[in-house]
Coordinates of C-alpha atoms in Angstrom, one line a residue:
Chain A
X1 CA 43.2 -33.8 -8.2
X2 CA 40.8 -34.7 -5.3
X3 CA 39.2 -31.1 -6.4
X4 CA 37.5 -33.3 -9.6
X5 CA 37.1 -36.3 -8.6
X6 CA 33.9 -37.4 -7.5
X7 CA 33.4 -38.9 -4.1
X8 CA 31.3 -42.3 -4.0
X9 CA 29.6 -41.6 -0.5
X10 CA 29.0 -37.7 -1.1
X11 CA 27.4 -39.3 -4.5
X12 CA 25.1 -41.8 -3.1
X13 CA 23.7 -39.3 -0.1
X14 CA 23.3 -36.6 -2.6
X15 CA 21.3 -38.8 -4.9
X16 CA 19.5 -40.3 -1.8
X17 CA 18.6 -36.6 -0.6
X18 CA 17.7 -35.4 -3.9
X19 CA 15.1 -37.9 -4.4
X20 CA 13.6 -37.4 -1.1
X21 CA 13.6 -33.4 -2.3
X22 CA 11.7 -34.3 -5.5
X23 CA 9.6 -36.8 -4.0
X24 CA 8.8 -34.7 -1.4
X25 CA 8.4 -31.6 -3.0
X26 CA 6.5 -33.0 -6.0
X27 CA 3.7 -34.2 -3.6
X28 CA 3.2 -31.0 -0.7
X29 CA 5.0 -28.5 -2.8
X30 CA 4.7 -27.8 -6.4
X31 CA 1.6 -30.3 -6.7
X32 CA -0.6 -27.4 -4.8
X33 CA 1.4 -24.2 -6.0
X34 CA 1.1 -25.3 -10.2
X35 CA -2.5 -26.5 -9.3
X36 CA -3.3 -23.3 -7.5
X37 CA -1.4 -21.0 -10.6
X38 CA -2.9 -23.0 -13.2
X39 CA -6.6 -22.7 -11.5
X40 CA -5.6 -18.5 -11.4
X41 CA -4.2 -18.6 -14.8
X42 CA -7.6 -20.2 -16.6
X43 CA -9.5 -17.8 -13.9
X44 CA -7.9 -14.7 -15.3
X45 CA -8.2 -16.4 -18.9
X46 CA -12.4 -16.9 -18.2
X47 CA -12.3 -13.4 -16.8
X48 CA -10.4 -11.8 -20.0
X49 CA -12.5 -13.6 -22.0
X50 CA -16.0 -12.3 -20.1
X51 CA -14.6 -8.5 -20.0
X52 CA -14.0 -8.6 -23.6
X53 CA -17.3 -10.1 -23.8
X54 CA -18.9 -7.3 -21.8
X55 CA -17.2 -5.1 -24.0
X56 CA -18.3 -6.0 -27.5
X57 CA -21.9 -6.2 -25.8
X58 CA -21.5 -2.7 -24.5
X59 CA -20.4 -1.3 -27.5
X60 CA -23.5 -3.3 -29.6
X61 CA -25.5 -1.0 -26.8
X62 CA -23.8 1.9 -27.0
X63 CA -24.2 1.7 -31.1
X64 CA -28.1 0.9 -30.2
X65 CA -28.2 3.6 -27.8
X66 CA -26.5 6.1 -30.5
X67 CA -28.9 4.6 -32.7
X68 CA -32.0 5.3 -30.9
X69 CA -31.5 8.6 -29.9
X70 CA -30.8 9.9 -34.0
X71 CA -34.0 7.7 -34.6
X72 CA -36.0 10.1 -31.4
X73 CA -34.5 13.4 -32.6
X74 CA -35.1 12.8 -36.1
X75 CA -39.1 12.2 -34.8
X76 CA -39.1 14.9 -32.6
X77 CA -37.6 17.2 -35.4
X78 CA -40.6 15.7 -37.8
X79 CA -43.1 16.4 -34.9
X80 CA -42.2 20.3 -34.4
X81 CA -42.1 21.0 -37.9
X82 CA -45.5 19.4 -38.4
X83 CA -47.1 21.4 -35.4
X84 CA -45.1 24.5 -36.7
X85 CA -46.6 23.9 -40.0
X86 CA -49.7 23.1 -38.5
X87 CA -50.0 26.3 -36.4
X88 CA -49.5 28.4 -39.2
X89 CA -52.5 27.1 -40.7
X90 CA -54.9 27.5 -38.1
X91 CA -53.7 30.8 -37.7
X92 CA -53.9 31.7 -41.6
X93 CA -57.3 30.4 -41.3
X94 CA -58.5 32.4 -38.2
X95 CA -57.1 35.3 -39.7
X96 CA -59.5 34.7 -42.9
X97 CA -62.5 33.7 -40.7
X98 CA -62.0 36.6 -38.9
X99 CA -61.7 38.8 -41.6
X100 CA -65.2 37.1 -43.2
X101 CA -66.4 37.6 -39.7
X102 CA -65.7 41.4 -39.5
X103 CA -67.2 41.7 -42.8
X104 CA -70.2 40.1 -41.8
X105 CA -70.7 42.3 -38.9
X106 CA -70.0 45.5 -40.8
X107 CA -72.5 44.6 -43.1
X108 CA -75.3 43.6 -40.8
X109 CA -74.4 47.0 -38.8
X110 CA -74.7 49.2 -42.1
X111 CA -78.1 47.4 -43.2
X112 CA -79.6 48.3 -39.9
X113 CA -78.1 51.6 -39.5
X114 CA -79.6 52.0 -43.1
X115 CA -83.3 50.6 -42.1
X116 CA -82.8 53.0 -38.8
X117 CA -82.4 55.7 -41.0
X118 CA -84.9 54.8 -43.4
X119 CA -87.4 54.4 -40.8
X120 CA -86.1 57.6 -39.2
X121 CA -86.2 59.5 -42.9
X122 CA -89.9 58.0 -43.1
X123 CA -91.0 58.8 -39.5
X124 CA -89.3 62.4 -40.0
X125 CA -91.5 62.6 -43.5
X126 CA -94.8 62.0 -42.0
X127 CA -94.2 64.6 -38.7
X128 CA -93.2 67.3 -41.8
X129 CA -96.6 66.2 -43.5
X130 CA -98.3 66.4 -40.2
X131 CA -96.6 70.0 -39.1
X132 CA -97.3 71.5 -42.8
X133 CA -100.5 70.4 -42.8
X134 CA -100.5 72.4 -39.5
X135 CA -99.0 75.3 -40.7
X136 CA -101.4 75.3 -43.7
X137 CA -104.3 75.5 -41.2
X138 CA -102.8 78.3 -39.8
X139 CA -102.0 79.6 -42.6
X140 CA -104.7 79.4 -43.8
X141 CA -106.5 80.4 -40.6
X142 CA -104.4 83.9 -41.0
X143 CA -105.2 84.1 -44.7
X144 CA -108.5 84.4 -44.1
X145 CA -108.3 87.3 -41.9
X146 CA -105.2 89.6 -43.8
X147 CA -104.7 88.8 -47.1
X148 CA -101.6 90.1 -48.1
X149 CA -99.9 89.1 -44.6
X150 CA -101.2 86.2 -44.7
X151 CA -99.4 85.1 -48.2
X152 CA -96.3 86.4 -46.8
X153 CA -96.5 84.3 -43.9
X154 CA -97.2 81.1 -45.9
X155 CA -94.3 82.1 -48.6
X156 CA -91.8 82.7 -45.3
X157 CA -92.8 79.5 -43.8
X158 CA -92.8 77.3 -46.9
X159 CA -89.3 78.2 -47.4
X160 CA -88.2 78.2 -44.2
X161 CA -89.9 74.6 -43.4
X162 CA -89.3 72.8 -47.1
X163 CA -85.9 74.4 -48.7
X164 CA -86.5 72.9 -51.7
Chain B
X1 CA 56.4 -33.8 10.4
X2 CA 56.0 -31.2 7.9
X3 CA 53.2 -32.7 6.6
X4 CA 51.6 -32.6 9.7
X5 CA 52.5 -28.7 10.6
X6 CA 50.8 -28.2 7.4
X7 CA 48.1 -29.2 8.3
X8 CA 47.6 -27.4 12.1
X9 CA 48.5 -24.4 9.9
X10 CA 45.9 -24.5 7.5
X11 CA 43.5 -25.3 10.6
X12 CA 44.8 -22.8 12.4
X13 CA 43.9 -20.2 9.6
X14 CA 41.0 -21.8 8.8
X15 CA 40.0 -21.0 12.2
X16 CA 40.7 -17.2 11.7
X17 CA 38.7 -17.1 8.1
X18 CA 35.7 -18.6 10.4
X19 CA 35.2 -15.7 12.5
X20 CA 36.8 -13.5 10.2
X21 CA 33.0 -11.6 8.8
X22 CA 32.2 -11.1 13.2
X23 CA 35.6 -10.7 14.9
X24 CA 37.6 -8.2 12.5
X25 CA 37.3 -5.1 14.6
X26 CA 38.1 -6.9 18.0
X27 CA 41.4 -8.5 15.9
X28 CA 42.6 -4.6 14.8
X29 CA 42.2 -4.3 18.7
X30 CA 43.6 -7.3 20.3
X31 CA 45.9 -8.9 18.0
X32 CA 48.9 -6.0 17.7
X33 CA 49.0 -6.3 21.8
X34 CA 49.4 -10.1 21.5
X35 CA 51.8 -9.9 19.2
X36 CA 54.0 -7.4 21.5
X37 CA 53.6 -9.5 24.3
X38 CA 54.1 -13.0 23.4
X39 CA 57.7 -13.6 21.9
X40 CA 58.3 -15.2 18.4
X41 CA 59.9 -18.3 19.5
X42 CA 57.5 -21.1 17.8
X43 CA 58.9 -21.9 14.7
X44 CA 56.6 -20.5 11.9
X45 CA 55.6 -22.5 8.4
X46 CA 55.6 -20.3 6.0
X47 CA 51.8 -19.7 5.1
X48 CA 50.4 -21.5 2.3
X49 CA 47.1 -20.0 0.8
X50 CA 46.7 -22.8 -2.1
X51 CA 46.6 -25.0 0.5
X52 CA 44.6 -23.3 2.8
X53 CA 41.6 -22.4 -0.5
X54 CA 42.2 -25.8 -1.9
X55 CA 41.5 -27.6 1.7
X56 CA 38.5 -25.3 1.8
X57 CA 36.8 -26.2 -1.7
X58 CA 36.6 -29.7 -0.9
X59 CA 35.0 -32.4 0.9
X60 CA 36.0 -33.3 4.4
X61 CA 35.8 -35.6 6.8
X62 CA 35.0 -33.7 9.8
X63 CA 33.6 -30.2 10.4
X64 CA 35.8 -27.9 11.8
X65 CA 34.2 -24.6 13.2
X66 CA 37.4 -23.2 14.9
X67 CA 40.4 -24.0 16.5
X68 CA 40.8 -22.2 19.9
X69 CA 44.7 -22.1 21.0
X70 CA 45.1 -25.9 21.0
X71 CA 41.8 -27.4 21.4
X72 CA 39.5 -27.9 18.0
X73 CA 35.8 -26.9 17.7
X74 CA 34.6 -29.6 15.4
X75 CA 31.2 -30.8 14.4
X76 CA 32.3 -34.9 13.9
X77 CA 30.6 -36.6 11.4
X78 CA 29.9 -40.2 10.6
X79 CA 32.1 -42.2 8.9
X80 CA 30.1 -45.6 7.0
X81 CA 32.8 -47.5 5.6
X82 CA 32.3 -51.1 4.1
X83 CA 35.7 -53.0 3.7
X84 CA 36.1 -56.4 3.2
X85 CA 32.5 -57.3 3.5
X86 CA 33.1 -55.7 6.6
X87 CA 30.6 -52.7 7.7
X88 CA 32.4 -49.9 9.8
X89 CA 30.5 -47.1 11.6
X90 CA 32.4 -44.5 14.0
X91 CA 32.5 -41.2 13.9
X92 CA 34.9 -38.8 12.2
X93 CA 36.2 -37.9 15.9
X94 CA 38.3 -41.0 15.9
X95 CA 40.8 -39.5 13.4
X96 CA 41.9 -36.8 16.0
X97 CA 41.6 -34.2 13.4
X98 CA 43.8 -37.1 10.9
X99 CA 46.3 -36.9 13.6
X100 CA 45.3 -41.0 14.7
X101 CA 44.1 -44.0 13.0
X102 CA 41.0 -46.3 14.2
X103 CA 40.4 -49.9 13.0
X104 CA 43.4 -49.8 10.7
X105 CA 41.9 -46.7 9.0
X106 CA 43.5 -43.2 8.3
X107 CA 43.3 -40.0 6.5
X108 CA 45.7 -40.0 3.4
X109 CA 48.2 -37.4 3.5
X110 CA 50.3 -37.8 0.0
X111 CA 49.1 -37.9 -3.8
X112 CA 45.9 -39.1 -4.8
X113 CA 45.2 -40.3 -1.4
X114 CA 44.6 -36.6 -0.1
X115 CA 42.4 -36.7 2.3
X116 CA 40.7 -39.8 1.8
X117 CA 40.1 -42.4 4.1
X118 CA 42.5 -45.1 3.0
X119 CA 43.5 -48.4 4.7
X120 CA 46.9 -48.0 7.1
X121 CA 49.5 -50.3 8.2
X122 CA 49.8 -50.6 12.1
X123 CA 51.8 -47.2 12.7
X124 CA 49.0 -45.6 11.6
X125 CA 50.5 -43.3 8.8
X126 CA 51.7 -45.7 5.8
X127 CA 49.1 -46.4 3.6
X128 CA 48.2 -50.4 3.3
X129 CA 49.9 -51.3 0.2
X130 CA 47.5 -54.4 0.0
X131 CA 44.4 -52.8 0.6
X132 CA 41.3 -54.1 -0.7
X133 CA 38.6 -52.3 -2.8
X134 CA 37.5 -49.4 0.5
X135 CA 33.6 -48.3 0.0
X136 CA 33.0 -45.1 1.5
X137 CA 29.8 -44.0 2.4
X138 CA 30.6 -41.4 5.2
X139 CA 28.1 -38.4 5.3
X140 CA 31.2 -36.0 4.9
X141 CA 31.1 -32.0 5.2
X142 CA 29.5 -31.1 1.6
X143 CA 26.9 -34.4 2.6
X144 CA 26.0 -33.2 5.8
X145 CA 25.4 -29.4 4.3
X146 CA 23.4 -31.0 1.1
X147 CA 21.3 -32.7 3.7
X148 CA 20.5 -29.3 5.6
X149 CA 19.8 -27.7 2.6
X150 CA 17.5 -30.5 1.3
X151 CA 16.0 -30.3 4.6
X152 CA 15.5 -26.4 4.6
X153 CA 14.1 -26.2 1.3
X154 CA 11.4 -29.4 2.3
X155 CA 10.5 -27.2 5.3
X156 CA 10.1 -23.9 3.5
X157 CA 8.4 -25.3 0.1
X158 CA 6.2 -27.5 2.3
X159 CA 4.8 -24.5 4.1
X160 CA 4.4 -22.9 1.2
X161 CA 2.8 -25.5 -0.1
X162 CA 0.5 -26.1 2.6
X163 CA -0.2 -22.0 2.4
X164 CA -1.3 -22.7 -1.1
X165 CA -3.3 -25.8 -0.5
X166 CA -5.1 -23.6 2.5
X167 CA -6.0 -21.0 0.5
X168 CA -7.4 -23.3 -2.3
X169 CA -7.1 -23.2 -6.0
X170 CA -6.8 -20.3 -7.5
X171 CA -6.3 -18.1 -4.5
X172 CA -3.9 -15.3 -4.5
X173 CA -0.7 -15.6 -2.5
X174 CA 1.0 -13.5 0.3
X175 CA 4.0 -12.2 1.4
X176 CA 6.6 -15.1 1.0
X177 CA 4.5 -17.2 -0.7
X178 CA 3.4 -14.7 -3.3
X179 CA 7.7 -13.7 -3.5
X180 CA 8.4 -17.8 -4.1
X181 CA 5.6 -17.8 -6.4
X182 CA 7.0 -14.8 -8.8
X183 CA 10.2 -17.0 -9.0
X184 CA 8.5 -20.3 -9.7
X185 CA 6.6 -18.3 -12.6
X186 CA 9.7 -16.5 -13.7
X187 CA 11.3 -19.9 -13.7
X188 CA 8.8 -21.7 -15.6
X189 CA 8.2 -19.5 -17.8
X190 CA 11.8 -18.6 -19.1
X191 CA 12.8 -22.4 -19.1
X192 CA 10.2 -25.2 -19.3
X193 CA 7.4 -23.2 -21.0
X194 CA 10.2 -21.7 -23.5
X195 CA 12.3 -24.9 -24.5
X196 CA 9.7 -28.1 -23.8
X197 CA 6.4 -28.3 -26.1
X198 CA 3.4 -27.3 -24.3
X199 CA 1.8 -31.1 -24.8
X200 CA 4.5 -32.5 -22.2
X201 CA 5.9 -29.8 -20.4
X202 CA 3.9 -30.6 -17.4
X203 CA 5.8 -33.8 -16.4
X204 CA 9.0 -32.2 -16.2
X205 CA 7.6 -28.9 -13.8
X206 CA 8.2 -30.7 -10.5
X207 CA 11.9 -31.8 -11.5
X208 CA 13.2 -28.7 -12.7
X209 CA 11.3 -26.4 -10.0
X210 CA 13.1 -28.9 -7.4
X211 CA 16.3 -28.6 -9.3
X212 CA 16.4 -24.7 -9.5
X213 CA 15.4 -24.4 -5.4
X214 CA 18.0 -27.0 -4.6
X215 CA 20.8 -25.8 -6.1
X216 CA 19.8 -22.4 -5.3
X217 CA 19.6 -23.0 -1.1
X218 CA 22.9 -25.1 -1.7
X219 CA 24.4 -22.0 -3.4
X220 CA 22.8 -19.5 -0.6
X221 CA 23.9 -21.8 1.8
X222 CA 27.8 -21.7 1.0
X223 CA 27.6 -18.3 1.1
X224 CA 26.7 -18.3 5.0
X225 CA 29.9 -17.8 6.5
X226 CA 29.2 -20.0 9.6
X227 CA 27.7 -23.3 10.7
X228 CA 26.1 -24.9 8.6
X229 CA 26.7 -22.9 5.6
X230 CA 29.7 -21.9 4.7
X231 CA 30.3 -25.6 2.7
X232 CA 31.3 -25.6 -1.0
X233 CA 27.8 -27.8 -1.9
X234 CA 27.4 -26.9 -5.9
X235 CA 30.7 -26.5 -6.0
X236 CA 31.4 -29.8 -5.8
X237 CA 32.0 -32.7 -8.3
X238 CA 30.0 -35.1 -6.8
X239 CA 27.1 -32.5 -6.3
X240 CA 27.1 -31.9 -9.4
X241 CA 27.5 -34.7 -11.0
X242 CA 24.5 -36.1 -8.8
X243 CA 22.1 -33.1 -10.2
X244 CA 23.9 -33.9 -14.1
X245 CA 22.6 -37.6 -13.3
X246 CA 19.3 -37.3 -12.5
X247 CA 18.8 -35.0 -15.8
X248 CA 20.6 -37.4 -18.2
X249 CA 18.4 -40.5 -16.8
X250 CA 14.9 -38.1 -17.1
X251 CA 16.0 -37.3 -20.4
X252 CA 16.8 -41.1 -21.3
X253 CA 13.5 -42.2 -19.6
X254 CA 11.0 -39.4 -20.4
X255 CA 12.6 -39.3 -23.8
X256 CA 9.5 -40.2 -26.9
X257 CA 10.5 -41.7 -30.1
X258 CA 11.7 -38.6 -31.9
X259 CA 14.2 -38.0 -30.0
X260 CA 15.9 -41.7 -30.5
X261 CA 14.8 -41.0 -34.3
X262 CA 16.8 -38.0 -34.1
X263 CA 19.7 -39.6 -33.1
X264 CA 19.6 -42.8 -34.6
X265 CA 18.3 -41.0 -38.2
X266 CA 18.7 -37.6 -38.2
X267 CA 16.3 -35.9 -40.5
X268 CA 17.5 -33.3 -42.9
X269 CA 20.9 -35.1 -43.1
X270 CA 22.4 -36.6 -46.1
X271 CA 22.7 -40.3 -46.1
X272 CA 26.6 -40.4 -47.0
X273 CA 26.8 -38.8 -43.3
X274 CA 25.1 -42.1 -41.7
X275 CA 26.2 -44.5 -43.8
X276 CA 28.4 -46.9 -44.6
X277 CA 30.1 -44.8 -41.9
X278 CA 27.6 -44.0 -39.2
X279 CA 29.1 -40.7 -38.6
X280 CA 26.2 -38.5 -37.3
X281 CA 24.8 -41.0 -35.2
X282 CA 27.6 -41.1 -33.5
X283 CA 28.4 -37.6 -32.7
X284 CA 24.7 -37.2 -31.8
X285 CA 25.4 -40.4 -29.3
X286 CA 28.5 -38.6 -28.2
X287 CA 26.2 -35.1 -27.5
X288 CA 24.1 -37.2 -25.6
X289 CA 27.0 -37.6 -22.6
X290 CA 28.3 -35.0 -23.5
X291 CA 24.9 -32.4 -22.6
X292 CA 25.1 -33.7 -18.5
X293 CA 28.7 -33.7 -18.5
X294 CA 28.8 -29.6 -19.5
X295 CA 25.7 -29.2 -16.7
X296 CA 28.3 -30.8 -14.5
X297 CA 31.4 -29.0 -15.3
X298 CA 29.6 -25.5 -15.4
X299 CA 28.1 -25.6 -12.0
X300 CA 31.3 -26.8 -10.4
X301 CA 33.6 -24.7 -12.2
X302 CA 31.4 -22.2 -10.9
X303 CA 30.8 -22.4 -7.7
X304 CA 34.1 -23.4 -6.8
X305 CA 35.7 -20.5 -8.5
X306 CA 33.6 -17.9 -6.8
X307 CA 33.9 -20.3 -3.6
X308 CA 38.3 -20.0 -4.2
X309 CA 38.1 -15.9 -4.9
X310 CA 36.1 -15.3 -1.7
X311 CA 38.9 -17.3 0.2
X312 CA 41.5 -15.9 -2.2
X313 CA 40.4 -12.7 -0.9
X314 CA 40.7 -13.4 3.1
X315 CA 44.3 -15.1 2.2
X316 CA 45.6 -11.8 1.0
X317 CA 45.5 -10.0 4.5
X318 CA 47.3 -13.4 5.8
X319 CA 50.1 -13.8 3.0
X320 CA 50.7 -9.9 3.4
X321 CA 50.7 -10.4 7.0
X322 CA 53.4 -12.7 6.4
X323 CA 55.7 -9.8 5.4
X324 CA 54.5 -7.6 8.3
X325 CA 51.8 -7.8 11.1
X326 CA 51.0 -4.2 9.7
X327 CA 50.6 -4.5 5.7
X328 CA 48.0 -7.1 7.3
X329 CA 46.0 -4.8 8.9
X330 CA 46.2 -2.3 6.4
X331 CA 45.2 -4.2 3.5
X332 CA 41.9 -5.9 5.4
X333 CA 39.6 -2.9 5.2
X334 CA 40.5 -3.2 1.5
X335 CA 39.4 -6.6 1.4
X336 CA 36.6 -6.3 3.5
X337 CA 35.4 -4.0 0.5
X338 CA 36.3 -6.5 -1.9
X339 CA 34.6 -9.5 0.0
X340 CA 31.4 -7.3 0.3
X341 CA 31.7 -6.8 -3.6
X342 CA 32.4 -10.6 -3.9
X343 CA 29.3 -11.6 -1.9
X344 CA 26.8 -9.6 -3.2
X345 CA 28.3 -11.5 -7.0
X346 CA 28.1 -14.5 -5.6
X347 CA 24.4 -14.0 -4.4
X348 CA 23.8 -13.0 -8.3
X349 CA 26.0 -16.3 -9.2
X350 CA 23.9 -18.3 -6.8
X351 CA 20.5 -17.2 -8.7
X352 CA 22.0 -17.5 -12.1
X353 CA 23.9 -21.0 -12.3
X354 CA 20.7 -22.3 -10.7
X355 CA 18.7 -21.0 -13.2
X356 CA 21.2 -21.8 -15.7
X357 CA 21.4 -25.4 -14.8
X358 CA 17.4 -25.3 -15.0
X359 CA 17.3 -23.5 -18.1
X360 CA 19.7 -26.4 -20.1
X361 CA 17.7 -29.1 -18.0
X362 CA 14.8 -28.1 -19.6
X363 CA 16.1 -27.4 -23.1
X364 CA 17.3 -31.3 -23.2
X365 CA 14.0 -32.1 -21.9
X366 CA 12.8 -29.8 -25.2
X367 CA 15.2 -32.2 -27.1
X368 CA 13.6 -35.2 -25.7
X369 CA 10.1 -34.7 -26.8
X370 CA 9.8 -32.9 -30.1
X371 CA 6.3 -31.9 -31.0
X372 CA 5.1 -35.1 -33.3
X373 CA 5.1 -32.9 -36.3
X374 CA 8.4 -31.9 -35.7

């Protein structure tokens, strides 16, 4: 029986020690370990709450960033095309200045070569006047003194000088 | 006279169990040559195991280490006593191990009387049939222990403390202090913070986080073979009942209006169950002794089971020794096994019916302050 049944002095030191536990242990014990777990808890809270803050702001960026570079390549696309197109033009337009150029030349060069030649034709003409006006004062130089050689002679070098 | 062989029996045992866990080996050794040596001529009581395990499990008077060949090693305590408007202090040494009687007082031997301190007549042994009402207030064995553990856990959970307060709020613990600080969380977490709403659980962290520690040391304590463990603390009545008592009166005084609603008027019950006949209130009164009463019983039922197996296990080699010196020996490896097995439980048991006790603590508490729009 003495097993269960409760002893009044072990009772009243028990509950004497007890309080002397909690009372202690409320004030230098748990009072600085729940503050200190509590101050860590709302720490790590703030610092989830920042990180996730970070990391919608970082997405936002990286969407911008994504965002910015479709908006640079689609202008540097534009810009190629546009010089590509824009080259092509100033080399179709070379090529037909060129062209206009070349014709120009070739038709300067043939007017002159034809004035050359003309003036050449002309100059040539006049020396043929002045040598068969020569000849024919030889001619008739030699005509005067044989006759008949002297007809043959200007017959020979008629032909020979004017083929016509 | 029989009574009193008893008695140096159970000592003498006792004394054996005590160095049991440090002496086996040198026993196998020594012991078999004693026994060839001296003769068998001092008559022998027949061993008694229920009475050595009962004498264990309770309270006592005195704390006896070991008993040398004739001579005790005992730790006396005080013995307070008021009788008579009388106040008596001595210490526990005056008994003479209950042999003797000091100031008319003595150590019951019979009945109810069992190892109380009761009122004799003049021959020192027959209890005073007219005794008056006898307050005891003597720091007994499990007193002494509960005091040593109180006053190990106030040491180790003020350093800690002081550790924390050092290293400022929200700092991040070390070593032990980061170990007692996954507990505490564990703890908290899987009782207050589960069972009490989160608007007053804050009031009731200090209680329970004492409550778990102190039954836990006490419970680690008892499990140190030697001085000043070694006491059944939690697995003791009055122990108990002390812890069951200070949660009944924090539930009474920390207790808001829905809880008295709830017992008083229970909501969601039909009226024919409250009146005329004012049958829930009643049982709900009834559950309201009842809830300390079941911490009580649990813990000591227990504690003091694993505390009786342990010593169950020891009294094997003895009661087989009684039979022959050598089934003795041979059986103690086996229970040396056993007791290792039974230890490490008990460690498990310690953690567990501390936490249990803190777990229904704080569930009452939960009872005690519904949410308001509960």
């Amino acid at each position: 029986m003495e097993l269960v049944t409760p002893g009044l002095g072990l009772i009243f030191w028990k509950t004497v020690a007890f309080a002397f536990v909690l009372i202690i242990l409320k004030k230098y014990a748990w009072k600085p370990i729940l503050k200190s777990i509590a101050e860590r808890e709302r720490e790590i809270a703030d610092a989830r709450q920042k990180a996730q803050q970070i990391d919608l702001e970082l997405s936002n960026l990286e969407d911008l960033k994504a965002r910015k570079i479709a908006e640079v390549e689609l202008l540097c696309n534009q810009i190629v095309a546009k010089a590509k197109t824009e080259a092509q033009e100033i080399i179709e337009n070379e090529k037909i200045r060129s062209i206009e150029d070349a014709a120009i030349i070739l038709a300067n060069a043939k007017r002159s070569v034809d004035e050359m030649k003309n003036a050449a034709l002309q100059q040539m003409k006049g020396q043929v006047a002045a040598l068969s006006l020569e000849m024919a004062e030889k001619l008739l130089y030699e005509e005067l003194k044989d006759k008949e050689n002297s007809n043959k002679l200007v017959n020979h070098l008629l032909d020979k000088a004017i083929p016509n | 006279m029989h009574e009193v062989g008893a008695t140096y029996k159970v000592v003498k045992f006792c004394s054996v169990q005590k160095f049991f866990f440090s002496a086996l080996l040198l026993l196998c050794i020594v012991a078999p040559a004693n026994s060839n040596n001296a003769p068998e001529d001092t008559i022998r009581e027949p061993f008694n195991a229920g009475d050595l395990i009962i004498g264990k499990a309770i309270d006592n008077f005195e704390w006896d280490i070991a008993k040398v060949g004739d001579s005790y090693i005992a730790l006396p305590l005080p013995i307070i006593l008021i009788y008579d408007g009388r106040f008596y202090f001595f210490l526990s040494s005056r008994f003479e191990h209950g042999k003797a009687s000091y100031k008319g007082f003595g150590i019951g031997k019979t009945g109810s009387q069992r190892n109380r301190i009761i009122r004799v007549l003049d021959d020192g042994v027959t209890p005073d049939p007219n005794a008056g009402r006898l307050w005891n207030f003597s720091i007994s064995k499990a007193a002494f222990s509960g005091l040593v553990s109180a006053l190990l856990l106030c040491l180790v959970f003020v350093w800690v403390g002081k550790q924390y307060t050092k290293m400022g709020p929200g700092g991040t613990p070390k070593g032990f202090c980061a170990l007692v600080e996954i507990i505490i969380i564990f703890v908290l977490k899987s009782t207050a913070f589960s069972s009490i709403s989160h608007k007053y659980v804050h009031r009731f962290l200090p209680y329970l986080l004492s409550l778990f520690f102190f039954i836990f040391f006490s419970n680690i304590l008892s499990l140190v073979p030697f001085f000043p463990g070694g006491v059944n603390i939690t697995g003791n009545i009055s122990v108990t009942f002390v812890l069951a008592m200070f949660t009944f009166f924090t539930t009474q005084f920390l207790a808001n209006k829905g809880y008295w609603k709830h017992i008083f008027n229970t909501p969601g019950v039909p009226v024919f169950l409250k009146f005329p006949i004012p049958l829930m209130p009643i049982i709900e009164l009834v559950g309201v002794f009842i809830k300390p009463f079941v911490l009580m019983i649990r813990l000591f039922a227990n504690m003091t089971a694993g505390f009786m197996s342990i010593l169950g296990f020891v009294c094997l080699i003895f009661v087989l020794g009684e039979f022959s010196t050598f089934a003795g020996f041979l059986v103690s490896p086996l229970v040396v096994f056993f007791l290792i097995f039974m230890n490490f439980l008990k460690i498990l048991v310690a953690f567990l019916q501390a936490y249990v006790f803190t777990l229904f603590s704080a569930m009452f508490f939960g009872m005690a302050v519904p949410d308001d729009h509960h």
